[in-house]
XYZ file of C-alpha atoms in Angstrom:
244
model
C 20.049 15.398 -70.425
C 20.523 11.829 -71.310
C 24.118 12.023 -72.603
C 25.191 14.349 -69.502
C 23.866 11.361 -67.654
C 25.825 8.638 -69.729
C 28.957 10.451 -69.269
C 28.551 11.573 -65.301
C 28.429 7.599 -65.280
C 31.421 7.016 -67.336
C 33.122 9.173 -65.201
C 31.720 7.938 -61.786
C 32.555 4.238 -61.820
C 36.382 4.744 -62.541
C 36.629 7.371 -59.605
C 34.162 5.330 -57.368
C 36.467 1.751 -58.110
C 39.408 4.396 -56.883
C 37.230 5.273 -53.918
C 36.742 2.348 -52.969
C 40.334 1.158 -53.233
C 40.381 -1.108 -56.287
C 43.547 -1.402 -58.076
C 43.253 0.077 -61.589
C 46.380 -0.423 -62.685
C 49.049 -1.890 -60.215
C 52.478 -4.037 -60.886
C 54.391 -5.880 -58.415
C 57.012 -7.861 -57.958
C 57.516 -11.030 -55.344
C 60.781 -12.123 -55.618
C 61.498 -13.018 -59.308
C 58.265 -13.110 -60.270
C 56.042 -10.223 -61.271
C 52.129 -10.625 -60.734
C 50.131 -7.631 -62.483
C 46.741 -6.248 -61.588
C 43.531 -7.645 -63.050
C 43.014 -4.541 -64.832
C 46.358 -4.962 -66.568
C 45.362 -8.474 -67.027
C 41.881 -7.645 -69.180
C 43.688 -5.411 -70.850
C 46.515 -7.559 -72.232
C 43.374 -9.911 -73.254
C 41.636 -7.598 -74.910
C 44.497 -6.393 -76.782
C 45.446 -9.791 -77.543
C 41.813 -10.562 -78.964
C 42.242 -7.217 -81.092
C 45.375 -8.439 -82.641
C 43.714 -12.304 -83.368
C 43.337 -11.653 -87.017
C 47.265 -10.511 -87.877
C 48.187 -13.801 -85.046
C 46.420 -15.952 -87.351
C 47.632 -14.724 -90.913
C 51.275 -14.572 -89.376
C 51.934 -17.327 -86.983
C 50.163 -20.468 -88.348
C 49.225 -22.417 -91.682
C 46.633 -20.253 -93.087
C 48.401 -17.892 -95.052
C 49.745 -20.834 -97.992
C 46.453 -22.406 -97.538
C 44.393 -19.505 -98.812
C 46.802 -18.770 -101.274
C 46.609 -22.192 -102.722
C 42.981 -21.915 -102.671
C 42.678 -18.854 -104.493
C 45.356 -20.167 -107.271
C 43.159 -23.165 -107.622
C 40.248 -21.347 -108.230
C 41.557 -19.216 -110.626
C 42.860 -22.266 -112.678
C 39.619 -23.487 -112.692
C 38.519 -20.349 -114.691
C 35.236 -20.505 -112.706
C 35.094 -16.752 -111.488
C 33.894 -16.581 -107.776
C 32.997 -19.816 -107.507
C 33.813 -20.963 -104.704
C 33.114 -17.801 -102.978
C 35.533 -16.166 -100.969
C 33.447 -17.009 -97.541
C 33.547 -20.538 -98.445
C 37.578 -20.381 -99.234
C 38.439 -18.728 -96.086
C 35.900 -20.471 -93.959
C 38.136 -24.024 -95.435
C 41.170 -22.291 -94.850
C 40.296 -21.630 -91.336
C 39.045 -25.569 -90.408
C 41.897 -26.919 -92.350
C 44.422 -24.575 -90.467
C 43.099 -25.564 -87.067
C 43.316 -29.352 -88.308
C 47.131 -28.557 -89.243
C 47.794 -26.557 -85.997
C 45.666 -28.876 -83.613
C 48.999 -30.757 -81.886
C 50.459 -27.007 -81.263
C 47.180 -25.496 -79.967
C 47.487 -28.613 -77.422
C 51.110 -27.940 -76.375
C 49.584 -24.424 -75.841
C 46.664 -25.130 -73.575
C 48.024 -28.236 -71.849
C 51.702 -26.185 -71.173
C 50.371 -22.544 -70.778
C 46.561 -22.265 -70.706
C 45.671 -24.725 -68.292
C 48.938 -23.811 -65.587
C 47.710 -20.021 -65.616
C 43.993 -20.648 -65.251
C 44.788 -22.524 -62.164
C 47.361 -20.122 -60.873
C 50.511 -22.342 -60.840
C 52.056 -20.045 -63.310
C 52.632 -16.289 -63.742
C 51.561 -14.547 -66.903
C 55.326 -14.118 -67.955
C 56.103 -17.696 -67.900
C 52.699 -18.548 -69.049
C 53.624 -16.583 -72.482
C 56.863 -18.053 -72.386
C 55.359 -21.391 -72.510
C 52.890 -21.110 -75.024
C 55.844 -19.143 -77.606
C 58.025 -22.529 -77.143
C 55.346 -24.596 -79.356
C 54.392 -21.628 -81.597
C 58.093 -20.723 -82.552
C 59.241 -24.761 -83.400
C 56.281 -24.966 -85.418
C 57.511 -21.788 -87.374
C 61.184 -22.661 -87.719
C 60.422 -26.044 -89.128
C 58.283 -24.184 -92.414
C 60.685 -21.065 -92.316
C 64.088 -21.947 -95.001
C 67.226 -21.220 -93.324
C 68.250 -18.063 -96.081
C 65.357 -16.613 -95.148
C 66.016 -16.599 -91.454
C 69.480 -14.929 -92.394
C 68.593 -12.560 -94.781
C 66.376 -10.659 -91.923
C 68.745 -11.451 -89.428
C 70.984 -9.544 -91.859
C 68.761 -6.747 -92.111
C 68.439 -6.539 -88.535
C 71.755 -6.281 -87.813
C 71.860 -9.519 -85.529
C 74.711 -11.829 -86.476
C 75.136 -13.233 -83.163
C 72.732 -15.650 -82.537
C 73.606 -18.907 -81.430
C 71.010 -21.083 -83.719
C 67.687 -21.154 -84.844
C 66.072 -21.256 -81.531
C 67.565 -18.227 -80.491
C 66.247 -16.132 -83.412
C 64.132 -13.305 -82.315
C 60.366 -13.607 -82.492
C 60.043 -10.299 -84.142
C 62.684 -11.766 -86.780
C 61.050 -14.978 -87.197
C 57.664 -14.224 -88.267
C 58.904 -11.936 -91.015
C 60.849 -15.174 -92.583
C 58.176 -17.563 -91.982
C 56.091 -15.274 -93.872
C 58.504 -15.196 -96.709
C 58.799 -18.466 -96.893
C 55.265 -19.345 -96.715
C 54.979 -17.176 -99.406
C 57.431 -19.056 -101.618
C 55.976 -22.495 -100.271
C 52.544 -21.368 -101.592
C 53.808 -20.068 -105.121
C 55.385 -23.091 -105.816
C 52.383 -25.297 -104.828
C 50.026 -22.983 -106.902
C 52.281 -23.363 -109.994
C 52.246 -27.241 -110.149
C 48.512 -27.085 -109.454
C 48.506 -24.747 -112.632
C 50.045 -26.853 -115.090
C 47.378 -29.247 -116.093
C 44.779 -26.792 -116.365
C 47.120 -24.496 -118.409
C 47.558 -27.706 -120.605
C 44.060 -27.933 -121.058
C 43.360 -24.221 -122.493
C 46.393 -24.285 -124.706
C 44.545 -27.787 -126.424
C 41.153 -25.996 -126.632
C 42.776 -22.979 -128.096
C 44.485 -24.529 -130.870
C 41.214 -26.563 -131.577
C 39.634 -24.025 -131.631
C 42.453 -22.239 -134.031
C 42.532 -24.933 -136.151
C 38.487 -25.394 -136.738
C 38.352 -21.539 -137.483
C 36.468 -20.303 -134.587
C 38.244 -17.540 -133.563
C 35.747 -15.808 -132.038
C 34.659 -18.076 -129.223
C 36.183 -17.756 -125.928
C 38.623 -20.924 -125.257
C 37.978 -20.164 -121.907
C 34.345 -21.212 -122.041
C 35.472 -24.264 -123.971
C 37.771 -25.324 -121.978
C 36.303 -25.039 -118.000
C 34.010 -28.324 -118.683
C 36.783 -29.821 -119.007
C 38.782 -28.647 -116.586
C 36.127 -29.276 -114.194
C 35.350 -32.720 -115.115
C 39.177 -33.325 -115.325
C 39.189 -32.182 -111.080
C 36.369 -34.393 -110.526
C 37.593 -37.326 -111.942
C 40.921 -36.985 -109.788
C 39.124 -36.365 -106.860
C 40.935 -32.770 -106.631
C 39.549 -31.227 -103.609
C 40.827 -34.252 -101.476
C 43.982 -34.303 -103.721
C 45.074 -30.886 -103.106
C 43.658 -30.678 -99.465
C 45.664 -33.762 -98.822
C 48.762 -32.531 -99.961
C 48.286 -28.866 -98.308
C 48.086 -30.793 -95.006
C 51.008 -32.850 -95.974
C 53.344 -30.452 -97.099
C 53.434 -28.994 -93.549
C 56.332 -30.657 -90.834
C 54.533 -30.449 -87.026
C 56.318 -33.468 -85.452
C-alpha cells in the first residue's frame, strides 16, 4: 500500500505542476537572446554537478599534480604512506591555489552577471569558457594542439583561440601528461641514486639477502627532510604552471 502511495505521488506532482500551468520544460527566444525555463535551468545544474569530477581531472591543474604526487611517493619506497586520501585531498587545495585567479575571472565575469540577471545563460557560459580555455592553451604544447586538430580533420582554424573546446581538452590532457612524466623523472633521480649506493654496499659487504630497499628508505627519507622536499616539490608544482 505504501509504495502504490509513493508512486501515485510521483506521478501527481508532475501532472498537478501541468495543471496548474507551470512550465516544465519551455524555450524561448526574445530577439537574439534565448531565456530557458527554470526546469531546463536545474537541469543543466544538476547535470553540470554530475559531470564535476571529469571538469576537474580535465580542465584544471590537478591531473600533473596527483601524478607528481604519486611518483614521489613511490620514490620514497614508503608503500601507502601518504595515503591516497591525503594525496588527493593536497592535490585538490593545491589545485584551487593554482586555479584561484581563473575561478575569479569566472565568478566576477559569469557567476555574478547571471545571478543578478544581467546576463543570459548562453553568454554567461561563454564568459566563464574565455578564462578556462587561456588557462588551458598556455599548459597545452602547440604539436599537441595539431596532432588532434589533425585527427579531427580541422585544418582551418585561424589560431589557438579558435581551437575547439572539444579539441582542446584532449591536448591539454596530453600534455599534462608529458608535463607530469617529466617532473616525476627528475624527482626520481636522487632517490634512484640512493638505492643503486645501498645496493652495491650491500653487494660488496656480502649481504645479499637483505632487501636494499629497506636499507635504503632511511635515507631517502632523511635525505627529503633535510631539503625540505614537500615545500621543494610543492613549490615547483605551483611554479611550473603559466596563469598570467
Amino acid at each position: 500500500m505504501l509504495r502504490k502511495l509513493v508512486i501515485f505521488g510521483c506521478l501527481a506532482i508532475p501532472l498537478a505542476s501541468l495543471a496548474q500551468g507551470l512550465p516544465m520544460f519551455n524555450v524561448s527566444s526574445i530577439g537574439k537572446d534565448t531565456q530557458y525555463s527554470l526546469s531546463l535551468q536545474l537541469l543543466a545544474l544538476m547535470t553540470t554537478i554530475t559531470l564535476l569530477p571529469s571538469l576537474l581531472l580535465m580542465m584544471t591543474s590537478f591531473v600533473r599534480i596527483i601524478i607528481v604526487m604519486s611518483i614521489l611517493r613511490q620514490a620514497l619506497g614508503t608503500g601507502q604512506t601518504p595515503p591516497n586520501t591525503v594525496l588527493v585531498g593536497l592535490s585538490l587545495f593545491l589545485t584551487l591555489f593554482i586555479m584561484s585567479p581563473v575561478l575569479t575571472q569566472v565568478h566576477q565575469n559569469a557567476v555574478l552577471p547571471y545571478l543578478q540577471k544581467g546576463m543570459n545563460f548562453d553568454k554567461a557560459l561563454e564568459a566563464a569558457e574565455r578564462p578556462v580555455r587561456g588557462f588551458m592553451l598556455k599548459q597545452t604544447r602547440e604539436d599537441d594542439i595539431a596532432l588532434f586538430m589533425e585527427m579531427a580533420h580541422n585544418d582551418e582554424v585561424a589560431g589557438s583561440e579558435s581551437v575547439p573546446f572539444i579539441t582542446l581538452v584532449p591536448a591539454f590532457i596530453t600534455s599534462e601528461l608529458k608535463s607530469a612524466f617529466a617532473i616525476g623523472f627528475l624527482i626520481y633521480i636522487p632517490f634512484v641514486v640512493i638505492d643503486l649506493i645501498v645496493a652495491s654496499v650491500l653487494m660488496s659487504m656480502g649481504m645479499m639477502m637483505l632487501s636494499p630497499m629497506m636499507i635504503s628508505m632511511p635515507f631517502k627519507l632523511m635525505l627529503f627532510v633535510l631539503v625540505d622536499g614537500w615545500s621543494l616539490v610543492l613549490g615547483s608544482l605551483a611554479a611550473s604552471f603559466v596563469t598570467s
